[in-house]
GROMACS .gro file of C-alpha atoms in nm:
model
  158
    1UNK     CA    1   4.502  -8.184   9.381
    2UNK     CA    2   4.289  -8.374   9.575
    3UNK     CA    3   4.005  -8.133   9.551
    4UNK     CA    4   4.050  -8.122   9.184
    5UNK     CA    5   4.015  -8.465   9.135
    6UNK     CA    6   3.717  -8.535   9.342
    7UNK     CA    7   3.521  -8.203   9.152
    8UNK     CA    8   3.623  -8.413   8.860
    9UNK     CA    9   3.478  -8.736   8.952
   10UNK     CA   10   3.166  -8.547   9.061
   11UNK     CA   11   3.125  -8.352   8.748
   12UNK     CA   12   3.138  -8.650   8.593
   13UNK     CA   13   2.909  -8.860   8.702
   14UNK     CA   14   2.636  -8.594   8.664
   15UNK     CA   15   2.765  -8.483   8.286
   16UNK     CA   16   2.793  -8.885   8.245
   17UNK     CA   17   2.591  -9.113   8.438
   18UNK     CA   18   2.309  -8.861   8.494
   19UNK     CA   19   2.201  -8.864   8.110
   20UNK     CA   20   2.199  -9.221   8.093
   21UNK     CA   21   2.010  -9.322   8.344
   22UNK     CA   22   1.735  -9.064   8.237
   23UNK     CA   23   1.715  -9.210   7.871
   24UNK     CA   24   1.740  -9.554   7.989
   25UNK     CA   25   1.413  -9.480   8.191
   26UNK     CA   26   1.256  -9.312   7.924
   27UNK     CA   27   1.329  -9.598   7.677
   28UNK     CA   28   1.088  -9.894   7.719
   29UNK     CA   29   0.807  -9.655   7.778
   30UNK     CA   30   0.888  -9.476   7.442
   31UNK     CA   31   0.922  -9.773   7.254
   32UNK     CA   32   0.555  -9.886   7.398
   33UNK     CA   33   0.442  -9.554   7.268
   34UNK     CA   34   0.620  -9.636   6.931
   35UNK     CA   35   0.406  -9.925   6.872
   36UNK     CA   36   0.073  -9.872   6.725
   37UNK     CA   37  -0.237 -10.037   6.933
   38UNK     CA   38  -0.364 -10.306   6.745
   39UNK     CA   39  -0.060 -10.303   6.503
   40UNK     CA   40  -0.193  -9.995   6.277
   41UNK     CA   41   0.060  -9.924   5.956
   42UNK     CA   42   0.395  -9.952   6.150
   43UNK     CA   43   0.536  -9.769   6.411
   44UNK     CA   44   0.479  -9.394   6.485
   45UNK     CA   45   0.788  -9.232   6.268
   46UNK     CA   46   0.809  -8.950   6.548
   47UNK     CA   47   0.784  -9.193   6.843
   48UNK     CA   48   1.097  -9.402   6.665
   49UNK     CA   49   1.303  -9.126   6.624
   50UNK     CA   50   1.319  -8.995   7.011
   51UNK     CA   51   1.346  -9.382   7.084
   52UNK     CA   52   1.658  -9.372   6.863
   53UNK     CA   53   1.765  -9.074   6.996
   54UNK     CA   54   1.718  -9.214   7.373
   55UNK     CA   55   1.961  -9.516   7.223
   56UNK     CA   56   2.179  -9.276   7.108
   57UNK     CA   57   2.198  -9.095   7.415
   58UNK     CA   58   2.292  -9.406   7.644
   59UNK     CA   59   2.562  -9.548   7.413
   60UNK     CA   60   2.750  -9.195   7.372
   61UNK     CA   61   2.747  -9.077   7.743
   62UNK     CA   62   2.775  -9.467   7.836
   63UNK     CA   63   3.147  -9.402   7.670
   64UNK     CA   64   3.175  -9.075   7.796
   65UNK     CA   65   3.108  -9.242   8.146
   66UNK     CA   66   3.488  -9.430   8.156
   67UNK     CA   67   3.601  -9.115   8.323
   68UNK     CA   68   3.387  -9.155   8.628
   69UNK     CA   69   3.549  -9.445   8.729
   70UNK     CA   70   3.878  -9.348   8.631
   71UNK     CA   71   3.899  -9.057   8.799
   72UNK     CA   72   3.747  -9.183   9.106
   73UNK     CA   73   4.004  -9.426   9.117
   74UNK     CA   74   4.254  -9.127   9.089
   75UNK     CA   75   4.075  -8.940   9.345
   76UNK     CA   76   4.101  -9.243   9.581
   77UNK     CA   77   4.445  -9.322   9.524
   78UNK     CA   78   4.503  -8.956   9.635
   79UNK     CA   79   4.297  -8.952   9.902
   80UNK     CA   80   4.440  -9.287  10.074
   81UNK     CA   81   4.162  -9.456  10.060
   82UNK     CA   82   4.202  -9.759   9.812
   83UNK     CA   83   4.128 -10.009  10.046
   84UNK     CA   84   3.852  -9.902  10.273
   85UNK     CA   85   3.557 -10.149  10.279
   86UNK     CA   86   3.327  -9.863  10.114
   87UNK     CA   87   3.563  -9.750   9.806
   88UNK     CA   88   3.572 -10.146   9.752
   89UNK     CA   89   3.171 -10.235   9.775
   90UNK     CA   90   3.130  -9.908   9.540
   91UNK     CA   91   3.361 -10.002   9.303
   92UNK     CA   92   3.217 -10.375   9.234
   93UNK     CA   93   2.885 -10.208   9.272
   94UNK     CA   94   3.015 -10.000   8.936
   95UNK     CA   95   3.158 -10.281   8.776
   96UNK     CA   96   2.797 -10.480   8.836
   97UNK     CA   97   2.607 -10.188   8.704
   98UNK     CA   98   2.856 -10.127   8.403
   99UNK     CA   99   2.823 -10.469   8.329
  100UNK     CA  100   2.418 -10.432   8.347
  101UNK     CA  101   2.447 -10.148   8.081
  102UNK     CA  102   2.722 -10.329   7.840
  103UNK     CA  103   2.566 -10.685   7.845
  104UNK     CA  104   2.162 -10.622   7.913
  105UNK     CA  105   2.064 -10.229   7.851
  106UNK     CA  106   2.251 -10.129   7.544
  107UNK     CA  107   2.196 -10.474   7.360
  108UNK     CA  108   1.842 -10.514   7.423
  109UNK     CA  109   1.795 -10.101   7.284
  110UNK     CA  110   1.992 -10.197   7.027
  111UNK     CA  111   1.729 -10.503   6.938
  112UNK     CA  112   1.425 -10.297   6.975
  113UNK     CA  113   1.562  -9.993   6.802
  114UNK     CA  114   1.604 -10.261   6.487
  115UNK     CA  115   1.282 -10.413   6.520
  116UNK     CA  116   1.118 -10.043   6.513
  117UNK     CA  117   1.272  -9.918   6.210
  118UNK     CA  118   1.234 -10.260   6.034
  119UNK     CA  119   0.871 -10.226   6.116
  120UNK     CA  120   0.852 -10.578   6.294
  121UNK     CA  121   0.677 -10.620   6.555
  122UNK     CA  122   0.775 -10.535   6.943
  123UNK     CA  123   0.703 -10.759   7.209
  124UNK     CA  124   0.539 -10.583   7.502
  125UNK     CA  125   0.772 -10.825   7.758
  126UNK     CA  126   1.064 -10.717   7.612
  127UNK     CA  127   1.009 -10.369   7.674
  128UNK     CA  128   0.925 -10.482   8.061
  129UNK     CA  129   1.206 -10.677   8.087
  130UNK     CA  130   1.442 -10.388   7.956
  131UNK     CA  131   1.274 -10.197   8.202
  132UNK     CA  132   1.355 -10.445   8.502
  133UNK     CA  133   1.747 -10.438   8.344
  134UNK     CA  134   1.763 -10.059   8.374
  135UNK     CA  135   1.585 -10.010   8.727
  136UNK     CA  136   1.882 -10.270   8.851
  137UNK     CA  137   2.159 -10.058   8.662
  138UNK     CA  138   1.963  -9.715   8.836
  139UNK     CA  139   1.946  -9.871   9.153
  140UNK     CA  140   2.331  -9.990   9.166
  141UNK     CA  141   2.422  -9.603   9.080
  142UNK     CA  142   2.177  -9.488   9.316
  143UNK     CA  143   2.327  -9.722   9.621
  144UNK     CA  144   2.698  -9.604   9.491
  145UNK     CA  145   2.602  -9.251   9.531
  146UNK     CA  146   2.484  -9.337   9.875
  147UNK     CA  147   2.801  -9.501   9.963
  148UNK     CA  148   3.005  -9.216   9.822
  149UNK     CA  149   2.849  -8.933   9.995
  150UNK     CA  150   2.816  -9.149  10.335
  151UNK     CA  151   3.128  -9.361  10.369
  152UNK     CA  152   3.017  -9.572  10.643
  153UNK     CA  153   3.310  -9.618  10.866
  154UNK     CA  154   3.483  -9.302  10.753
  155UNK     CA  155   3.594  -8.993  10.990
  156UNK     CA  156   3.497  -8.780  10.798
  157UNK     CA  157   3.119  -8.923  10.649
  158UNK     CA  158   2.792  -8.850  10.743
   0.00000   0.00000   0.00000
């Protein structure tokens, strides 16, 4: 069962947390090439609709990403290993980088999806500072990984 579980969890977090992090990265750059230089007749129609899709595509698997933790926490609890120092730091690390994507990614897509298809005008720093939220939330999933496939203080980790 064990085995099954943690194939679970794994599959997950690619299917899951692998999509979003890829459209969150490909955001703020597509909503700079959105914008016209010089302010032109409104936004590029083309260049809004993959940044809408991009949106799309990091609130649906963002949802879709509930079973990573969930079955990581089954895994765990099967496994024995609930309260080693690792499982703990990765699963605040989770909770930190959900909380990045609920509170600072998603709402500030949201924002500059609306201000696209309203045709009003972008601001350049808010497309860098969406940037900055999302290489945080990358970097806390990267350092998770890290911790999952190492498990410092583990027998059986690297």
């Amino acid at each position: 069962m064990t085995k099954l579980l943690l194939s679970l969890h794994v599959l997950a977090a690619i299917i899951a947390v692998g999509p979003v992090t890829v459209a969150a990265s490909m955001f703020p750059p597509a909503v700079r090439r959105a914008v016209p230089a010089g302010g032109g007749d409104g936004p590029d129609r083309k260049a809004v609709t993959t940044v809408a899709l991009l949106h799309r595509i990091c609130r649906v698997y963002a949802r879709v990403g509930i079973a990573v933790p969930l079955l990581g926490l089954a895994t765990a609890l099967a496994m024995g290993v609930l309260g080693d120092g690792w499982l703990i730091v990765s699963i605040t690390l989770t909770a930190v980088a959900a909380g990045m994507l609920l509170a600072f990614v998603l709402p500030r897509q949201d924002e500059l999806v609306g201000q696209l298809t309203a045709h009003r005008p972008v601001d350049r720093q808010s497309t860098v500072q969406l940037a900055m939220f999302t290489g945080v939330f990358n970097l806390l999933w990267a350092t998770v990984t890290v911790l999952m496939i190492v498990r410092p203080g583990s027998t059986t980790g690297a």
